[in-house]
């Protein structure tokens, strides 16, 4: 087994209490993520890994730092934001209880865990800023900060606008006095 996410555990396997730490910078082997944002292939991934030997196997704890890039879901400008995630997973020894991940040939392969942690932390609807106003629905131009797009009136209701006095809430209202009481 080899690869940038494969770590040797021969010296700590079956020695409960032993621990090794690794700090590696690895380029993303492929584009991770779909949709509006993703971690691009070759994007540096800063990985701090702690491997601890426990009775059941090797406990892998990792802190991951990288950046995703894509477009804002409201105004479609390019964005680049940091991603910081952590995970902890037990790699069981072969032949022991059924586990999701196993120690193979005295190595642990963290690529699946790193990829899943990063992809699951990517925003589904990314925005360039929390109060991004988006695009004007009529012109398609990016709205200025603090601008609220005017909602157009449906043509079918436009005739009713003539029956109201300028939508003035301070204008006196006519109240019907000759209504029947139950």
CSV table of C-alpha atoms in Angstrom, one decimal:
chain,number,residue,atom,x,y,z
A,1,UNK,CA,0.0,0.0,0.0
A,2,UNK,CA,1.2,3.4,-0.9
A,3,UNK,CA,-0.1,6.9,-1.5
A,4,UNK,CA,-0.1,10.3,0.1
A,5,UNK,CA,-3.0,9.3,2.5
A,6,UNK,CA,-1.5,6.0,3.6
A,7,UNK,CA,0.3,5.9,6.9
A,8,UNK,CA,2.4,3.1,8.4
A,9,UNK,CA,1.4,1.7,11.7
A,10,UNK,CA,3.7,-1.3,12.0
A,11,UNK,CA,5.6,0.2,15.0
A,12,UNK,CA,2.5,0.9,17.0
A,13,UNK,CA,0.1,-2.0,16.0
A,14,UNK,CA,-0.9,-4.2,18.9
A,15,UNK,CA,0.8,-1.9,21.4
A,16,UNK,CA,-2.0,-0.1,23.2
A,17,UNK,CA,-1.1,3.4,24.3
A,18,UNK,CA,1.5,4.0,21.6
A,19,UNK,CA,0.9,7.1,19.3
A,20,UNK,CA,2.4,8.7,16.2
A,21,UNK,CA,1.7,12.1,14.7
A,22,UNK,CA,2.1,13.2,11.1
A,23,UNK,CA,1.9,16.6,9.5
A,24,UNK,CA,1.7,16.4,5.7
A,25,UNK,CA,0.7,18.7,2.9
A,26,UNK,CA,-0.9,16.7,0.1
A,27,UNK,CA,-2.3,17.9,-3.2
A,28,UNK,CA,-5.9,16.9,-3.8
A,29,UNK,CA,-5.7,13.8,-6.1
A,30,UNK,CA,-9.0,14.8,-7.9
A,31,UNK,CA,-11.8,17.3,-7.8
A,32,UNK,CA,-13.7,16.7,-4.6
A,33,UNK,CA,-17.2,18.0,-4.6
A,34,UNK,CA,-20.0,18.7,-7.1
A,35,UNK,CA,-22.3,21.6,-7.5
A,36,UNK,CA,-21.4,25.2,-7.1
A,37,UNK,CA,-18.2,24.7,-5.1
A,38,UNK,CA,-15.5,22.0,-4.9
A,39,UNK,CA,-11.9,21.4,-3.8
A,40,UNK,CA,-10.0,21.6,-7.1
A,41,UNK,CA,-7.6,18.9,-8.2
A,42,UNK,CA,-4.1,19.8,-7.0
A,43,UNK,CA,-5.4,22.1,-4.2
A,44,UNK,CA,-3.1,21.8,-1.2
A,45,UNK,CA,-4.6,19.8,1.7
A,46,UNK,CA,-2.9,20.4,5.1
A,47,UNK,CA,-3.3,17.2,7.2
A,48,UNK,CA,-2.5,16.8,10.8
A,49,UNK,CA,-2.9,13.1,11.7
A,50,UNK,CA,-2.7,11.4,15.1
A,51,UNK,CA,-2.6,7.6,15.1
A,52,UNK,CA,-3.2,5.9,18.5
A,53,UNK,CA,-3.0,2.2,19.1
A,54,UNK,CA,-5.9,0.9,21.2
A,55,UNK,CA,-6.9,-2.7,22.0
A,56,UNK,CA,-9.4,-2.8,19.1
A,57,UNK,CA,-7.2,-1.3,16.4
A,58,UNK,CA,-5.7,2.0,15.4
A,59,UNK,CA,-7.7,5.2,16.3
A,60,UNK,CA,-7.1,7.8,13.6
A,61,UNK,CA,-7.8,11.5,14.4
A,62,UNK,CA,-7.2,14.1,11.8
A,63,UNK,CA,-7.5,17.9,11.3
A,64,UNK,CA,-7.8,19.0,7.7
A,65,UNK,CA,-7.3,22.5,6.3
A,66,UNK,CA,-7.8,23.4,2.6
A,67,UNK,CA,-9.8,25.8,0.4
A,68,UNK,CA,-12.8,25.3,-1.8
A,69,UNK,CA,-13.6,27.4,-4.8
A,70,UNK,CA,-16.6,28.0,-7.0
A,71,UNK,CA,-19.4,30.6,-7.4
A,72,UNK,CA,-21.8,32.3,-5.1
A,73,UNK,CA,-25.3,30.8,-5.2
A,74,UNK,CA,-27.0,34.2,-5.3
A,75,UNK,CA,-24.8,36.5,-7.4
A,76,UNK,CA,-22.6,34.1,-9.3
A,77,UNK,CA,-19.3,35.8,-8.5
A,78,UNK,CA,-16.2,33.6,-7.9
A,79,UNK,CA,-15.5,32.7,-4.3
A,80,UNK,CA,-12.7,31.0,-2.5
A,81,UNK,CA,-13.2,30.0,1.2
A,82,UNK,CA,-11.2,27.9,3.7
A,83,UNK,CA,-12.4,24.5,4.8
A,84,UNK,CA,-11.5,23.2,8.3
A,85,UNK,CA,-12.8,19.8,9.3
A,86,UNK,CA,-11.9,17.0,11.8
A,87,UNK,CA,-12.7,13.4,12.0
A,88,UNK,CA,-12.0,10.4,14.2
A,89,UNK,CA,-12.2,6.8,13.0
A,90,UNK,CA,-11.2,3.4,14.3
A,91,UNK,CA,-9.3,1.1,12.0
A,92,UNK,CA,-9.9,-2.4,13.3
A,93,UNK,CA,-7.3,-5.2,13.2
A,94,UNK,CA,-8.1,-7.9,10.5
A,95,UNK,CA,-10.1,-10.8,11.8
A,96,UNK,CA,-11.5,-8.9,14.8
A,97,UNK,CA,-15.0,-7.5,15.0
A,98,UNK,CA,-16.7,-6.2,11.9
A,99,UNK,CA,-15.7,-2.5,11.4
A,100,UNK,CA,-16.0,0.0,8.6
A,101,UNK,CA,-12.2,0.3,8.1
A,102,UNK,CA,-9.4,-2.1,8.7
A,103,UNK,CA,-5.6,-2.0,9.2
A,104,UNK,CA,-4.2,-3.5,5.9
A,105,UNK,CA,-0.6,-4.6,5.6
A,106,UNK,CA,0.3,-2.6,8.7
A,107,UNK,CA,-1.0,0.6,7.1
A,108,UNK,CA,-4.1,2.8,7.4
A,109,UNK,CA,-5.5,4.5,4.3
A,110,UNK,CA,-7.2,7.8,5.2
A,111,UNK,CA,-8.1,9.0,1.6
A,112,UNK,CA,-11.8,8.0,1.8
A,113,UNK,CA,-12.2,9.6,5.2
A,114,UNK,CA,-10.4,12.8,4.2
A,115,UNK,CA,-12.5,13.1,1.0
A,116,UNK,CA,-15.8,12.4,2.7
A,117,UNK,CA,-15.1,14.8,5.6
A,118,UNK,CA,-14.2,17.6,3.1
A,119,UNK,CA,-17.1,17.0,0.7
A,120,UNK,CA,-19.7,16.8,3.5
A,121,UNK,CA,-18.5,20.1,4.9
A,122,UNK,CA,-18.9,22.0,1.6
A,123,UNK,CA,-21.9,24.3,1.6
A,124,UNK,CA,-24.9,23.3,-0.5
A,125,UNK,CA,-25.8,26.9,-1.3
A,126,UNK,CA,-22.5,28.9,-0.9
A,127,UNK,CA,-22.7,32.7,-0.7
A,128,UNK,CA,-20.0,35.3,-1.1
A,129,UNK,CA,-21.3,37.1,2.1
A,130,UNK,CA,-24.1,36.3,4.4
A,131,UNK,CA,-26.3,39.2,3.2
A,132,UNK,CA,-25.5,38.9,-0.5
A,133,UNK,CA,-28.4,40.6,-2.4
A,134,UNK,CA,-28.0,38.4,-5.5
A,135,UNK,CA,-29.0,39.4,-9.0
A,136,UNK,CA,-31.7,41.7,-10.3
A,137,UNK,CA,-34.4,39.5,-11.7
A,138,UNK,CA,-35.1,41.8,-14.6
A,139,UNK,CA,-31.7,42.9,-15.7
A,140,UNK,CA,-29.5,40.1,-14.4
A,141,UNK,CA,-27.1,42.6,-12.9
A,142,UNK,CA,-25.6,42.2,-9.5
A,143,UNK,CA,-27.5,44.2,-6.9
A,144,UNK,CA,-25.6,46.6,-4.6
A,145,UNK,CA,-25.3,45.7,-0.9
A,146,UNK,CA,-28.5,46.6,1.0
A,147,UNK,CA,-30.6,46.8,-2.2
A,148,UNK,CA,-33.8,44.9,-2.2
A,149,UNK,CA,-35.2,43.9,-5.6
A,150,UNK,CA,-38.6,45.3,-6.3
A,151,UNK,CA,-41.1,42.5,-6.8
A,152,UNK,CA,-43.0,43.1,-10.0
A,153,UNK,CA,-46.8,43.1,-9.8
A,154,UNK,CA,-48.6,40.4,-11.7
A,155,UNK,CA,-50.4,41.9,-14.7
A,156,UNK,CA,-53.5,40.0,-13.8
A,157,UNK,CA,-53.8,42.0,-10.6
A,158,UNK,CA,-52.7,45.4,-12.0
A,159,UNK,CA,-56.4,46.5,-12.4
A,160,UNK,CA,-56.8,46.3,-8.6
A,161,UNK,CA,-54.1,48.9,-8.1
A,162,UNK,CA,-56.3,51.6,-9.5
A,163,UNK,CA,-58.9,50.9,-6.8
A,164,UNK,CA,-56.5,51.7,-3.9
A,165,UNK,CA,-55.4,55.2,-3.0
A,166,UNK,CA,-51.6,55.1,-3.5
A,167,UNK,CA,-51.2,52.3,-0.9
A,168,UNK,CA,-50.9,54.9,1.8
A,169,UNK,CA,-51.3,53.3,5.3
A,170,UNK,CA,-51.9,56.7,6.9
A,171,UNK,CA,-54.9,57.6,4.7
A,172,UNK,CA,-58.3,57.3,6.5
A,173,UNK,CA,-60.1,54.1,5.8
A,174,UNK,CA,-63.7,53.7,5.0
A,175,UNK,CA,-65.4,51.5,7.5
A,176,UNK,CA,-68.7,49.8,6.7
A,177,UNK,CA,-71.3,50.7,9.4
A,178,UNK,CA,-74.4,49.1,8.0
A,179,UNK,CA,-73.3,45.5,8.4
A,180,UNK,CA,-75.6,42.9,9.8
A,181,UNK,CA,-74.7,41.5,13.2
A,182,UNK,CA,-75.2,37.9,14.1
